[in-house]
Amino acid sequence: MKIAIVCYPTFGGSGVVATELGLELAHRGHEIHFITYRQPVRLALLNSNVHYHEVNVPEYPLFHYQPYELALSSKLVDMVKLYNIELLHVHYAIPHAYAGYMAKQMLKDEGIIIPMVTTLHGTDITLVGNHPNYKTAVSFSINKSDIVTSVSQSLKDDTYKSFNIKKDIHVIPNFIELNKQRNESLISCQRSVMANKDERIITHISNFRKVKRIPDIIKIFFKIQQAIPAKLMMVGDGPEKVKAEQLCQELGILDKVIFFGNSNEIDSILSYSDLFLLPSETESFGLAALEAMAWSVPVISSNSGGLPEVNFDGISGYLSDVGNIEEMSANAIKILSNIDTLNTFKENALSVAKQFDIKNILPLYESLYEKAIYQTT
């Protein structure tokens, strides 16, 4: 199949998922065309089956905000015609499904019928989509898609609850690539740079928005390091980062916390981590938790959104109510205090992650692609 993938090219979860999906589809012989305003961060290598097409948005004094949706829909039309693309897979309801629908209509006028699969990831529904200015457009875009998927049952339920949706929504969870090689000597070397031999390494990775509850992470770690020698790795950047640094200073633990900023070394950091913290207000799925579990890192998380579908309570880690810092700290200490307990949770985390191996998830998408193309022929 010849498939166009539209996504955000950022460090965020939806862009990562879309890129990894496209690359794995290419490995299976499909021709993949990424169409976005910048090359996705995980798209390091282009080959005969992987193509990238940049969407240029010309600036005109007439427009206060440049019309990206218009430029994207026009680019989609041009690429479909030039490369005989058979299917659009757009990630995010708006603006991508909206632009995709407009492209479909323009192509239809030229006698070209092309199906569109829309994947809902989270904030397009729970945050942006619920804004009164966008709600009508979100409902329209979803209902006009040929096939709709969501990354968790929780997100599917939220979508039906918040919008007037008449389409079936298929739950296809996010995934992880598990064929990663562990270089124990390299991991040991990297770990020794970050922490002493007797210290546990706790990690958090996010975009440092309020929904991630960054102060909770600092407070949980503060309690952990009172009981166990430990270091905290804070990976990512965003509006809450400065406040987090200030809180560390106030608590006197700034020397025990390392702020990396955005990093392409996620795998390296997770490979030597002992525990992952994700106390978010809500997560549509919890991809960061799954990425940690794929490196045998147990997870302490909240029980909101799709997190219970990824982090199995008492097995791959523990779930707690949002804001329950005391319980999260106690569960973290319970895992970290005993090496046998820690090793058991590490093994369990990897075992759970294997259920989300991309090789198990990708055929679900391929099946829906075939269904979408069949329905339009």
Short mmCIF file of C-alpha atoms in Angstrom, two decimals:
data_model
loop_
_atom_site.label_atom_id
_atom_site.label_comp_id
_atom_site.label_asym_id
_atom_site.label_seq_id
_atom_site.Cartn_x
_atom_site.Cartn_y
_atom_site.Cartn_z
CA MET A 1 0.00 0.00 0.00
CA LYS A 2 0.98 3.62 -0.56
CA ILE A 3 0.15 5.50 2.63
CA ALA A 4 0.40 9.18 3.56
CA ILE A 5 0.95 9.83 7.26
CA VAL A 6 0.13 13.26 8.70
CA CYS A 7 1.36 14.04 12.21
CA TYR A 8 3.02 16.62 14.41
CA PRO A 9 6.82 16.34 13.99
CA THR A 10 7.56 16.97 17.69
CA PHE A 11 8.84 15.10 20.74
CA GLY A 12 5.22 14.48 21.81
CA GLY A 13 3.70 11.01 21.94
CA SER A 14 1.48 11.26 18.85
CA GLY A 15 4.39 12.28 16.62
CA VAL A 16 6.57 9.48 17.96
CA VAL A 17 3.84 6.87 17.48
CA ALA A 18 3.04 8.04 13.95
CA THR A 19 6.70 8.02 12.95
CA GLU A 20 7.48 4.61 14.42
CA LEU A 21 4.33 3.20 12.81
CA GLY A 22 5.35 4.56 9.42
CA LEU A 23 8.88 3.19 9.69
CA GLU A 24 7.65 -0.27 10.65
CA LEU A 25 5.11 -0.22 7.80
CA ALA A 26 7.97 0.65 5.44
CA HIS A 27 9.98 -2.30 6.76
CA ARG A 28 7.03 -4.51 5.81
CA GLY A 29 7.14 -3.24 2.23
CA HIS A 30 4.60 -0.42 2.26
CA GLU A 31 5.44 2.93 0.65
CA ILE A 32 5.16 5.65 3.30
CA HIS A 33 4.90 9.40 2.75
CA PHE A 34 5.22 11.65 5.81
CA ILE A 35 3.55 15.00 5.19
CA THR A 36 4.11 17.71 7.80
CA TYR A 37 5.72 21.11 8.34
CA ARG A 38 9.05 19.70 9.60
CA GLN A 39 10.83 16.37 9.47
CA PRO A 40 9.68 14.29 12.48
CA VAL A 41 12.29 13.96 15.24
CA ARG A 42 12.30 10.15 15.06
CA LEU A 43 12.58 10.12 11.26
CA ALA A 44 16.36 9.88 11.15
CA LEU A 45 16.72 7.83 8.00
CA LEU A 46 14.88 8.01 4.68
CA ASN A 47 14.96 5.08 2.26
CA SER A 48 13.24 3.87 -0.89
CA ASN A 49 10.04 3.15 1.05
CA VAL A 50 10.09 6.27 3.26
CA HIS A 51 9.51 9.76 1.91
CA TYR A 52 9.12 13.14 3.59
CA HIS A 53 7.23 16.07 2.08
CA GLU A 54 7.39 19.44 3.80
CA VAL A 55 4.31 21.63 4.05
CA ASN A 56 5.27 25.23 3.37
CA VAL A 57 2.94 27.93 4.64
CA PRO A 58 3.53 31.17 2.70
CA GLU A 59 3.21 34.37 4.70
CA TYR A 60 0.75 37.01 3.58
CA PRO A 61 0.14 40.33 5.38
CA LEU A 62 -3.58 39.69 5.01
CA PHE A 63 -3.46 36.75 7.45
CA HIS A 64 -2.89 37.42 11.15
CA TYR A 65 -2.41 33.63 11.60
CA GLN A 66 -1.06 31.68 8.64
CA PRO A 67 -3.57 29.07 7.33
CA TYR A 68 -1.71 25.79 7.93
CA GLU A 69 -4.83 23.67 7.31
CA LEU A 70 -5.19 25.18 3.83
CA ALA A 71 -1.53 24.58 2.98
CA LEU A 72 -1.69 21.02 4.35
CA SER A 73 -4.84 20.06 2.44
CA SER A 74 -3.37 21.43 -0.79
CA LYS A 75 -0.11 19.53 -0.19
CA LEU A 76 -2.06 16.32 0.42
CA VAL A 77 -3.90 16.72 -2.87
CA ASP A 78 -0.64 17.31 -4.75
CA MET A 79 1.13 14.33 -3.15
CA VAL A 80 -1.79 11.94 -3.66
CA LYS A 81 -1.86 12.78 -7.36
CA LEU A 82 1.93 12.73 -7.80
CA TYR A 83 2.62 9.45 -5.98
CA ASN A 84 -0.72 7.64 -6.44
CA ILE A 85 -1.20 7.45 -2.67
CA GLU A 86 -3.99 5.03 -1.71
CA LEU A 87 -4.79 6.04 1.87
CA LEU A 88 -4.41 8.94 4.32
CA HIS A 89 -3.62 8.20 7.97
CA VAL A 90 -3.93 11.38 10.00
CA HIS A 91 -2.95 11.64 13.65
CA TYR A 92 -5.02 14.18 15.62
CA ALA A 93 -8.57 15.21 14.83
CA ILE A 94 -7.71 18.86 14.29
CA PRO A 95 -6.19 20.24 12.28
CA HIS A 96 -5.14 17.04 10.52
CA ALA A 97 -8.46 15.22 10.04
CA TYR A 98 -10.08 18.52 9.11
CA ALA A 99 -7.41 19.19 6.46
CA GLY A 100 -7.62 15.57 5.32
CA TYR A 101 -11.35 15.85 4.73
CA MET A 102 -10.85 18.99 2.64
CA ALA A 103 -8.20 17.17 0.59
CA LYS A 104 -10.62 14.26 0.07
CA GLN A 105 -13.26 16.64 -1.25
CA MET A 106 -10.85 18.36 -3.64
CA LEU A 107 -9.66 15.00 -4.94
CA LYS A 108 -13.24 13.77 -5.28
CA ASP A 109 -13.93 16.63 -7.68
CA GLU A 110 -11.15 15.23 -9.85
CA GLY A 111 -12.54 11.71 -9.72
CA ILE A 112 -10.09 10.41 -7.08
CA ILE A 113 -11.60 8.65 -4.08
CA ILE A 114 -9.20 8.12 -1.19
CA PRO A 115 -10.03 6.81 2.31
CA MET A 116 -8.88 8.50 5.53
CA VAL A 117 -8.05 6.82 8.83
CA THR A 118 -8.00 9.19 11.82
CA THR A 119 -6.21 8.29 15.05
CA LEU A 120 -7.19 10.14 18.22
CA HIS A 121 -4.34 10.56 20.69
CA GLY A 122 -5.61 12.56 23.65
CA THR A 123 -5.30 16.32 23.85
CA ASP A 124 -7.09 16.66 20.50
CA ILE A 125 -10.11 15.33 22.41
CA THR A 126 -9.65 16.09 26.10
CA LEU A 127 -8.07 19.54 25.84
CA VAL A 128 -8.11 21.27 22.44
CA GLY A 129 -11.19 19.49 21.13
CA ASN A 130 -13.34 20.42 24.12
CA HIS A 131 -12.78 24.13 23.56
CA PRO A 132 -16.05 25.72 22.34
CA ASN A 133 -14.24 27.21 19.33
CA TYR A 134 -13.19 23.77 18.07
CA LYS A 135 -15.80 21.31 19.31
CA THR A 136 -18.01 21.45 16.21
CA ALA A 137 -15.01 21.03 13.90
CA VAL A 138 -13.74 18.05 15.90
CA SER A 139 -17.10 16.26 15.74
CA PHE A 140 -17.33 16.97 12.02
CA SER A 141 -13.79 15.75 11.30
CA ILE A 142 -14.25 12.50 13.23
CA ASN A 143 -17.63 11.74 11.66
CA LYS A 144 -16.28 12.43 8.16
CA SER A 145 -13.34 10.05 8.63
CA ASP A 146 -13.70 6.65 7.01
CA ILE A 147 -12.23 4.83 10.00
CA VAL A 148 -11.45 6.19 13.47
CA THR A 149 -9.08 4.71 16.05
CA SER A 150 -8.16 5.74 19.58
CA VAL A 151 -5.09 4.77 21.58
CA SER A 152 -7.05 3.58 24.63
CA GLN A 153 -10.50 2.53 25.79
CA SER A 154 -10.46 5.48 28.17
CA LEU A 155 -9.98 7.93 25.29
CA LYS A 156 -12.70 6.22 23.28
CA ASP A 157 -15.11 6.63 26.19
CA ASP A 158 -14.14 10.29 26.61
CA THR A 159 -14.72 10.92 22.91
CA TYR A 160 -18.22 9.50 22.95
CA LYS A 161 -18.97 11.37 26.16
CA SER A 162 -17.78 14.77 24.89
CA PHE A 163 -18.82 14.77 21.21
CA ASN A 164 -21.73 13.78 19.02
CA ILE A 165 -19.93 10.91 17.32
CA LYS A 166 -21.76 8.57 14.96
CA LYS A 167 -18.73 6.52 13.90
CA ASP A 168 -17.42 3.32 15.44
CA ILE A 169 -14.09 3.94 17.19
CA HIS A 170 -11.57 1.10 17.13
CA VAL A 171 -9.18 0.88 20.08
CA ILE A 172 -5.62 0.21 18.92
CA PRO A 173 -3.17 0.85 21.75
CA ASN A 174 0.14 2.60 21.40
CA PHE A 175 3.12 0.33 20.93
CA ILE A 176 6.81 -0.06 21.58
CA GLU A 177 9.68 -1.49 19.59
CA LEU A 178 11.19 -4.22 21.74
CA ASN A 179 14.14 -5.40 19.64
CA LYS A 180 16.52 -3.05 21.48
CA GLN A 181 19.94 -4.36 22.38
CA ARG A 182 21.28 -3.91 25.90
CA ASN A 183 24.98 -3.15 26.16
CA GLU A 184 25.54 -3.87 29.85
CA SER A 185 29.07 -2.49 29.99
CA LEU A 186 27.99 0.76 28.31
CA ILE A 187 24.92 1.03 30.57
CA SER A 188 27.11 0.51 33.64
CA CYS A 189 29.52 3.19 32.44
CA GLN A 190 26.74 5.71 31.78
CA ARG A 191 25.09 4.95 35.11
CA SER A 192 28.30 5.54 37.03
CA VAL A 193 28.47 9.06 35.58
CA MET A 194 24.96 9.88 36.81
CA ALA A 195 24.89 8.26 40.23
CA ASN A 196 26.92 6.45 42.86
CA LYS A 197 26.80 2.68 43.03
CA ASP A 198 24.48 2.67 46.05
CA GLU A 199 22.03 5.19 44.58
CA ARG A 200 18.77 4.31 42.82
CA ILE A 201 17.96 6.25 39.66
CA ILE A 202 14.41 7.59 39.29
CA THR A 203 13.32 9.10 35.97
CA HIS A 204 10.56 11.27 34.55
CA ILE A 205 10.09 12.19 30.87
CA SER A 206 7.48 14.66 29.62
CA ASN A 207 6.73 18.05 28.09
CA PHE A 208 6.58 19.62 31.58
CA ARG A 209 3.03 20.89 31.26
CA LYS A 210 0.74 21.34 34.29
CA VAL A 211 -1.15 18.16 33.47
CA LYS A 212 2.04 16.19 34.23
CA ARG A 213 1.99 17.42 37.87
CA ILE A 214 5.70 18.15 37.94
CA PRO A 215 5.67 19.40 41.60
CA ASP A 216 4.27 15.98 42.63
CA ILE A 217 7.29 14.30 41.02
CA ILE A 218 9.70 16.48 42.99
CA LYS A 219 7.81 15.87 46.25
CA ILE A 220 7.67 12.10 45.68
CA PHE A 221 11.39 12.04 45.00
CA PHE A 222 12.03 14.16 48.10
CA LYS A 223 10.42 11.44 50.23
CA ILE A 224 12.21 8.64 48.35
CA GLN A 225 15.67 10.14 48.87
CA GLN A 226 14.96 10.55 52.58
CA ALA A 227 14.64 6.76 52.81
CA ILE A 228 16.99 5.56 50.05
CA PRO A 229 20.05 7.11 48.37
CA ALA A 230 18.74 8.23 44.99
CA LYS A 231 19.07 10.57 42.01
CA LEU A 232 16.28 11.99 39.87
CA MET A 233 16.55 12.34 36.07
CA MET A 234 14.14 14.97 34.69
CA VAL A 235 13.99 14.71 30.89
CA GLY A 236 12.09 17.20 28.75
CA ASP A 237 11.23 20.87 28.66
CA GLY A 238 8.18 23.04 29.10
CA PRO A 239 6.43 25.70 31.16
CA GLU A 240 6.80 23.93 34.52
CA LYS A 241 10.55 23.34 34.33
CA VAL A 242 11.69 26.58 36.00
CA LYS A 243 9.24 26.05 38.87
CA ALA A 244 10.53 22.51 39.28
CA GLU A 245 14.10 23.75 39.57
CA GLN A 246 13.01 26.32 42.15
CA LEU A 247 11.17 23.67 44.18
CA CYS A 248 14.27 21.44 44.17
CA GLN A 249 16.29 24.36 45.48
CA GLU A 250 13.74 25.09 48.22
CA LEU A 251 13.79 21.43 49.32
CA GLY A 252 17.59 21.31 49.25
CA ILE A 253 17.79 18.51 46.69
CA LEU A 254 19.01 20.39 43.62
CA ASP A 255 22.29 18.46 43.74
CA LYS A 256 20.33 15.19 43.49
CA VAL A 257 18.28 16.17 40.43
CA ILE A 258 19.53 16.38 36.85
CA PHE A 259 17.48 18.40 34.32
CA PHE A 260 18.34 17.20 30.81
CA GLY A 261 15.96 19.27 28.68
CA ASN A 262 14.70 17.66 25.47
CA SER A 263 16.92 14.73 24.59
CA ASN A 264 17.41 12.18 21.84
CA GLU A 265 19.06 9.87 24.38
CA ILE A 266 15.82 8.59 25.93
CA ASP A 267 16.76 4.93 25.51
CA SER A 268 20.15 5.45 27.15
CA ILE A 269 18.61 7.19 30.16
CA LEU A 270 15.89 4.56 30.60
CA SER A 271 18.39 1.72 30.23
CA TYR A 272 20.02 2.58 33.56
CA SER A 273 16.89 3.77 35.40
CA ASP A 274 15.37 1.87 38.33
CA LEU A 275 11.95 3.53 38.55
CA PHE A 276 9.74 5.79 36.42
CA LEU A 277 7.37 8.42 37.84
CA LEU A 278 4.23 9.51 35.97
CA PRO A 279 1.70 11.05 38.43
CA SER A 280 -0.21 12.89 35.67
CA GLU A 281 -3.59 14.54 36.03
CA THR A 282 -4.59 12.52 32.99
CA GLU A 283 -2.96 10.44 30.25
CA SER A 284 -4.85 9.21 27.21
CA PHE A 285 -2.50 6.22 27.12
CA GLY A 286 0.83 6.73 28.88
CA LEU A 287 3.41 6.10 26.15
CA ALA A 288 6.25 7.36 28.35
CA ALA A 289 5.38 4.68 30.90
CA LEU A 290 5.39 1.99 28.21
CA GLU A 291 8.78 3.15 26.91
CA ALA A 292 10.15 2.84 30.44
CA MET A 293 8.65 -0.63 30.90
CA ALA A 294 10.26 -1.75 27.63
CA TRP A 295 13.61 -1.10 29.36
CA SER A 296 12.49 -3.13 32.41
CA VAL A 297 11.73 -0.02 34.45
CA PRO A 298 8.71 -0.31 36.82
CA VAL A 299 6.29 2.61 36.96
CA ILE A 300 4.68 4.60 39.75
CA SER A 301 1.74 6.45 38.19
CA SER A 302 -1.67 7.90 38.76
CA ASN A 303 -4.70 5.80 37.85
CA SER A 304 -6.26 8.35 35.50
CA GLY A 305 -7.15 8.03 31.82
CA GLY A 306 -5.55 5.13 30.00
CA LEU A 307 -2.76 4.48 32.52
CA PRO A 308 -4.46 1.40 34.09
CA GLU A 309 -4.49 -0.10 30.58
CA VAL A 310 -0.68 0.11 30.47
CA ASN A 311 0.67 0.02 34.03
CA PHE A 312 -0.73 -3.06 35.77
CA ASP A 313 -1.16 -2.33 39.48
CA GLY A 314 1.06 -4.46 41.71
CA ILE A 315 2.68 -6.10 38.68
CA SER A 316 4.56 -3.59 36.47
CA GLY A 317 4.35 -0.94 39.18
CA TYR A 318 1.64 0.76 41.22
CA LEU A 319 -1.35 3.01 40.53
CA SER A 320 -2.63 5.71 42.90
CA ASP A 321 -5.22 8.45 42.88
CA VAL A 322 -4.07 11.72 41.35
CA GLY A 323 -2.24 13.81 43.94
CA ASN A 324 -1.74 10.99 46.45
CA ILE A 325 1.93 11.77 47.01
CA GLU A 326 2.13 9.78 50.25
CA GLU A 327 0.96 6.52 48.66
CA MET A 328 3.09 6.99 45.54
CA SER A 329 6.17 7.62 47.69
CA ALA A 330 5.48 4.61 49.87
CA ASN A 331 5.00 2.35 46.84
CA ALA A 332 8.21 3.66 45.27
CA ILE A 333 10.16 2.93 48.44
CA LYS A 334 8.55 -0.52 48.63
CA ILE A 335 9.89 -1.36 45.17
CA LEU A 336 13.33 0.20 45.61
CA SER A 337 14.17 -0.94 49.15
CA ASN A 338 14.70 -4.60 48.33
CA ILE A 339 16.79 -5.76 45.37
CA ASP A 340 14.72 -8.94 44.89
CA THR A 341 11.49 -6.93 44.86
CA LEU A 342 13.02 -4.45 42.43
CA ASN A 343 14.18 -7.22 40.10
CA THR A 344 10.73 -8.85 40.15
CA PHE A 345 9.05 -5.60 39.19
CA LYS A 346 11.65 -5.04 36.47
CA GLU A 347 10.94 -8.46 34.97
CA ASN A 348 7.19 -7.88 35.19
CA ALA A 349 7.46 -4.46 33.56
CA LEU A 350 9.21 -5.94 30.53
CA SER A 351 6.72 -8.81 30.38
CA VAL A 352 3.77 -6.40 30.28
CA ALA A 353 5.53 -4.21 27.68
CA LYS A 354 5.89 -7.22 25.37
CA GLN A 355 2.10 -7.25 24.96
CA PHE A 356 2.46 -3.86 23.24
CA ASP A 357 5.25 -4.88 20.86
CA ILE A 358 4.82 -3.08 17.53
CA LYS A 359 4.81 -6.45 15.76
CA ASN A 360 1.58 -7.29 17.63
CA ILE A 361 -0.07 -3.91 17.04
CA LEU A 362 0.90 -3.12 13.43
CA PRO A 363 -1.28 -5.89 11.85
CA LEU A 364 -4.31 -4.25 13.52
CA TYR A 365 -3.63 -1.07 11.55
CA GLU A 366 -2.96 -2.99 8.33
CA SER A 367 -6.30 -4.75 8.68
CA LEU A 368 -8.13 -1.41 9.06
CA TYR A 369 -6.23 0.07 6.09
CA GLU A 370 -7.39 -2.81 3.90
CA LYS A 371 -10.94 -2.39 5.16
CA ALA A 372 -10.89 1.36 4.44
CA ILE A 373 -9.56 0.86 0.90
CA TYR A 374 -12.07 -1.94 0.23
CA GLN A 375 -14.97 0.25 1.36
CA THR A 376 -14.04 3.01 -1.08
CA THR A 377 -13.56 0.80 -4.15
#
